[in-house]
Short mmCIF file of C-alpha atoms in Angstrom, two decimals:
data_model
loop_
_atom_site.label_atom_id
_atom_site.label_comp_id
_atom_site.label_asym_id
_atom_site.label_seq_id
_atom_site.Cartn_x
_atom_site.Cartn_y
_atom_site.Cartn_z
CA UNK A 271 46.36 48.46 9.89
CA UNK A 272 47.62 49.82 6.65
CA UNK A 273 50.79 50.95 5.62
CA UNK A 274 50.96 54.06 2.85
CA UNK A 275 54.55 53.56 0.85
CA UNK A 276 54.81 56.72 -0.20
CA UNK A 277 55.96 55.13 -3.50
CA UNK A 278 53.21 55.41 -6.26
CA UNK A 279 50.81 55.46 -3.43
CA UNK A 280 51.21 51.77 -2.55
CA UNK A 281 49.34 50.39 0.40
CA UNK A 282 49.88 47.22 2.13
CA UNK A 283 49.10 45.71 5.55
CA UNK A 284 51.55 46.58 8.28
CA UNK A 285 51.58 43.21 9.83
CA UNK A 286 53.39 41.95 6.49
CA UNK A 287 55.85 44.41 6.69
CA UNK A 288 59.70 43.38 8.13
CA UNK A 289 60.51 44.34 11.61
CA UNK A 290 64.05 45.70 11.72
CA UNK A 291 66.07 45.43 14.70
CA UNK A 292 68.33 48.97 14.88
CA UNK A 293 71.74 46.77 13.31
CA UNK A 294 69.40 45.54 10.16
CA UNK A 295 67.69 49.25 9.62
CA UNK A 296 71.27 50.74 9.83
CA UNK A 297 71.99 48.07 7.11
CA UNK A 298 69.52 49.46 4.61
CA UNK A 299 70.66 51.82 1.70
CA UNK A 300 66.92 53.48 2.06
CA UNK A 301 66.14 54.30 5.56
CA UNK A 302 62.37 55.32 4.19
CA UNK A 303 61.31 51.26 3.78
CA UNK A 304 61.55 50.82 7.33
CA UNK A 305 58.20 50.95 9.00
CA UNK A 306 58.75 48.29 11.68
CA UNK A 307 61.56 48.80 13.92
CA UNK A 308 61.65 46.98 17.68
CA UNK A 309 64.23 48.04 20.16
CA UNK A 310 62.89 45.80 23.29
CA UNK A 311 65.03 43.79 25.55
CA UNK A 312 67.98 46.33 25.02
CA UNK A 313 68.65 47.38 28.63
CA UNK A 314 68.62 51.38 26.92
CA UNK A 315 67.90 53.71 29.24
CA UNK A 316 67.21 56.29 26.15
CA UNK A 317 66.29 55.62 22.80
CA UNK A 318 69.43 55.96 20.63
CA UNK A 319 69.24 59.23 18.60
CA UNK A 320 70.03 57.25 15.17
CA UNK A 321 66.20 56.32 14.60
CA UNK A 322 64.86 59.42 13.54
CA UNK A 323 66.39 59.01 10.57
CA UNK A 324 64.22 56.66 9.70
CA UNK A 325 61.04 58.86 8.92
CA UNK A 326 58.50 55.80 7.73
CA UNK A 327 58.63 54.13 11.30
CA UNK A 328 54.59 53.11 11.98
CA UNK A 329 54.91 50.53 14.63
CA UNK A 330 57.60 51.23 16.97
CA UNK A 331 58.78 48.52 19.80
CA UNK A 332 60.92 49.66 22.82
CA UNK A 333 59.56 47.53 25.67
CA UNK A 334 61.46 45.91 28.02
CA UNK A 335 64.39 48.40 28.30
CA UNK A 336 65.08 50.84 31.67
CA UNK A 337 63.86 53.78 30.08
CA UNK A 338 62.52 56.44 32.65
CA UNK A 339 61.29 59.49 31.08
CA UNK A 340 58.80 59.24 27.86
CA UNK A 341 61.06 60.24 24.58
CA UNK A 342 59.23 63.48 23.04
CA UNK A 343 61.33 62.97 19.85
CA UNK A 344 59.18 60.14 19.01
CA UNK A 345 56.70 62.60 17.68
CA UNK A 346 58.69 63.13 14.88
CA UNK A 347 57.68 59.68 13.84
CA UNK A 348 54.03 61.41 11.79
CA UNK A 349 52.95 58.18 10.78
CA UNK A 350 53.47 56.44 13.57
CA UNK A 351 50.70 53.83 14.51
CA UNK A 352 51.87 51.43 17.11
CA UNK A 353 53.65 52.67 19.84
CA UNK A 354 54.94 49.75 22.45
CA UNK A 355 57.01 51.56 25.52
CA UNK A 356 55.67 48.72 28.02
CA UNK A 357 58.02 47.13 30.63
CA UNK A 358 60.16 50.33 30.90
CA UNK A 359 60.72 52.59 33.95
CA UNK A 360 58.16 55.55 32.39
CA UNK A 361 56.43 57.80 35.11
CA UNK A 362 54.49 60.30 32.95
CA UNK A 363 53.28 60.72 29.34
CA UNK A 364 53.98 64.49 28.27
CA UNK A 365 51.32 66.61 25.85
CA UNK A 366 53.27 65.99 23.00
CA UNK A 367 51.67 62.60 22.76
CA UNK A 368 48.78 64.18 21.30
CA UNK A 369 51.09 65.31 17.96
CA UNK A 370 50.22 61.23 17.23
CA UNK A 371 47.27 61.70 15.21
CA UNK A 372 47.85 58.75 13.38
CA UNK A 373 48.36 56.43 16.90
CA UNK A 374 45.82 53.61 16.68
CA UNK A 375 47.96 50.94 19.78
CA UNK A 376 49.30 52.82 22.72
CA UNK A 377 50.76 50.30 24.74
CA UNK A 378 52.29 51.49 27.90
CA UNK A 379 51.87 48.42 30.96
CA UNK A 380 53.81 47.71 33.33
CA UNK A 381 55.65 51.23 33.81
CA UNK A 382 54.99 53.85 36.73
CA UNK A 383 52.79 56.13 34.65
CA UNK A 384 50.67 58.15 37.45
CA UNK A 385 48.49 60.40 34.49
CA UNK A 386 47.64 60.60 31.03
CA UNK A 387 47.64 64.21 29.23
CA UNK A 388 44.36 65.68 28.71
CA UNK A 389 45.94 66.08 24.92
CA UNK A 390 45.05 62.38 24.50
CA UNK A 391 41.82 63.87 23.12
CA UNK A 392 43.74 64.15 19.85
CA UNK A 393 44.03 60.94 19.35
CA UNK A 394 41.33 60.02 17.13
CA UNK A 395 42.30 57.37 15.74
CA UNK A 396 43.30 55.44 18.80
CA UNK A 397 41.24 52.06 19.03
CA UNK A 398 43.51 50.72 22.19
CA UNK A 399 45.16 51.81 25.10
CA UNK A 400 46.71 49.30 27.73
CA UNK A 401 47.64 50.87 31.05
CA UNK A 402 47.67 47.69 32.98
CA UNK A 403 49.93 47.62 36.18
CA UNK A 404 50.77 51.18 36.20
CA UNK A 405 49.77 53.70 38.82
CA UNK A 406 47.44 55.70 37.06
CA UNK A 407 44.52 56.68 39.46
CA UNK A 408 42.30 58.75 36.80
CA UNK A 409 41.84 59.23 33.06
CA UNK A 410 41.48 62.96 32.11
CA UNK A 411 37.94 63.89 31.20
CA UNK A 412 39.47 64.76 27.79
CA UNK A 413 39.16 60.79 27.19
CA UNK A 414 35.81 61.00 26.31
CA UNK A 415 36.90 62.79 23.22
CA UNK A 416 37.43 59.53 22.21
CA UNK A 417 34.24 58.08 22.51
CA UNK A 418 33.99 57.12 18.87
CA UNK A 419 37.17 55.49 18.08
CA UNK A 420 38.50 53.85 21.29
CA UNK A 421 37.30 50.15 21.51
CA UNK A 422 39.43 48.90 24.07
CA UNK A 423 41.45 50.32 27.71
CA UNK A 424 43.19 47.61 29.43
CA UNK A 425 43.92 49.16 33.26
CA UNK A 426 43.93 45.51 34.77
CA UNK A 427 46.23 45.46 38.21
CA UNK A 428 45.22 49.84 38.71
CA UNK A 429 44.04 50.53 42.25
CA UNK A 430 41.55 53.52 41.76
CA UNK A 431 38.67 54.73 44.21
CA UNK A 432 35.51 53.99 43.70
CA UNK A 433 34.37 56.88 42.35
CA UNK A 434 36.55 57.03 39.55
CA UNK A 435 35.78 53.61 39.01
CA UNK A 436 32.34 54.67 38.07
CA UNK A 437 33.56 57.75 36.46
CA UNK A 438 35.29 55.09 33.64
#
C-alpha cells in the first residue's frame, strides 16, 4: 500500500511509515506527516475529537476499546486506507462508510455488527474485509459490486442459514 505525501508528490510504502500513538501525533509541529495513528487498547468509548486534525491519517487503529456506535467522522479521513475498529462494542456500520473510496483493509471482528450497508458497493478499492465473530447473517447484494477488487472476506465464527451460505 502506498502512501502519497502530498509534498512534491512523494510516494512511499505505508508499512514504513511511523505509527503515532494520539500523545506522539499531538507532539508533532505538522499534524499533515501523520499517516499512521493507533488508538487500541484505550478503554475509549468514542474516538477523541482531536484526530481530525490530522487530515493525512491512511491506516487508522482503534481496536480493542468499548466503542459502541461506528464514528461517521472518520470519513473525513479521504485517504484513509486501513481502517481497524475490531474488538470494540460496534453493532452497525452506517452508509457513510461508502465515502471511503480509498479503503483497501476493513477490519471489523469481533464486534456485534448484525449488517453491512448496501453502500459498501463503493468501495472499490477494498481487497479485504474481516467480519469474523460478529453477528452478521447476510452481505447486501450490493457486495458483488465488488467482484473485481475484493480478494479476501474473513466471516469465520458467523452462524448464517444455509441459503445464504450458498448465496456467498
Amino acid at each position: 500500500i502506498k502512501v502519497h505525501s502530498g509534498k512534491d508528490g512523494e510516494v512511499f510504502a505505508l508499512d514504513t511509515v511511523k505509527t503515532y500513538s494520539l500523545t506522539s501525533a499531538l507532539r508533532q509541529k505538522d499534524p499533515m506527516v501523520v499517516y499512521k495513528l493507533t488508538l487500541n487498547k484505550l478503554k475509549l468509548t468514542e474516538i477523541p475529537p482531536e484526530i481530525y486534525q490530522f487530515k493525512n491519517i491512511q491506516h487508522l487503529i482503534i481496536s480493542k476499546n468499548k466503542i459502541k456506535v461506528f464514528p461517521t467522522e472518520i470519513t473525513q479521513f479521504k485517504y484513509l486506507q486501513i481502517l481497524d475498529i475490531s474488538s470494540n462494542k460496534i453493532e452497525s456500520i452506517p452508509k457513510e462508510l461508502g465515502e471511503l473510496i480509498h479503503l483497501k483493509s476493513f477490519i471489523a471482528k469481533q464486534n456485534h455488527i448484525v449488517s453491512i450497508p448496501p453502500e459498501i458497493q463503493y468501495l472499490k478499492k477494498l481487497k479485504f474485509l474481516d467480519l469474523w465473530g460478529n453477528d452478521v447473517g447476510y452481505l447486501p447484494y450490493e457486495i458483488s459490486e465488488l467482484e473485481n477488487t475484493l480478494e479476501e472476506i474473513d466471516m469465520r465464527v458467523i452462524f448464517m442459514s444455509n441459503k445464504e451460505h450458498k448465496v456467498i
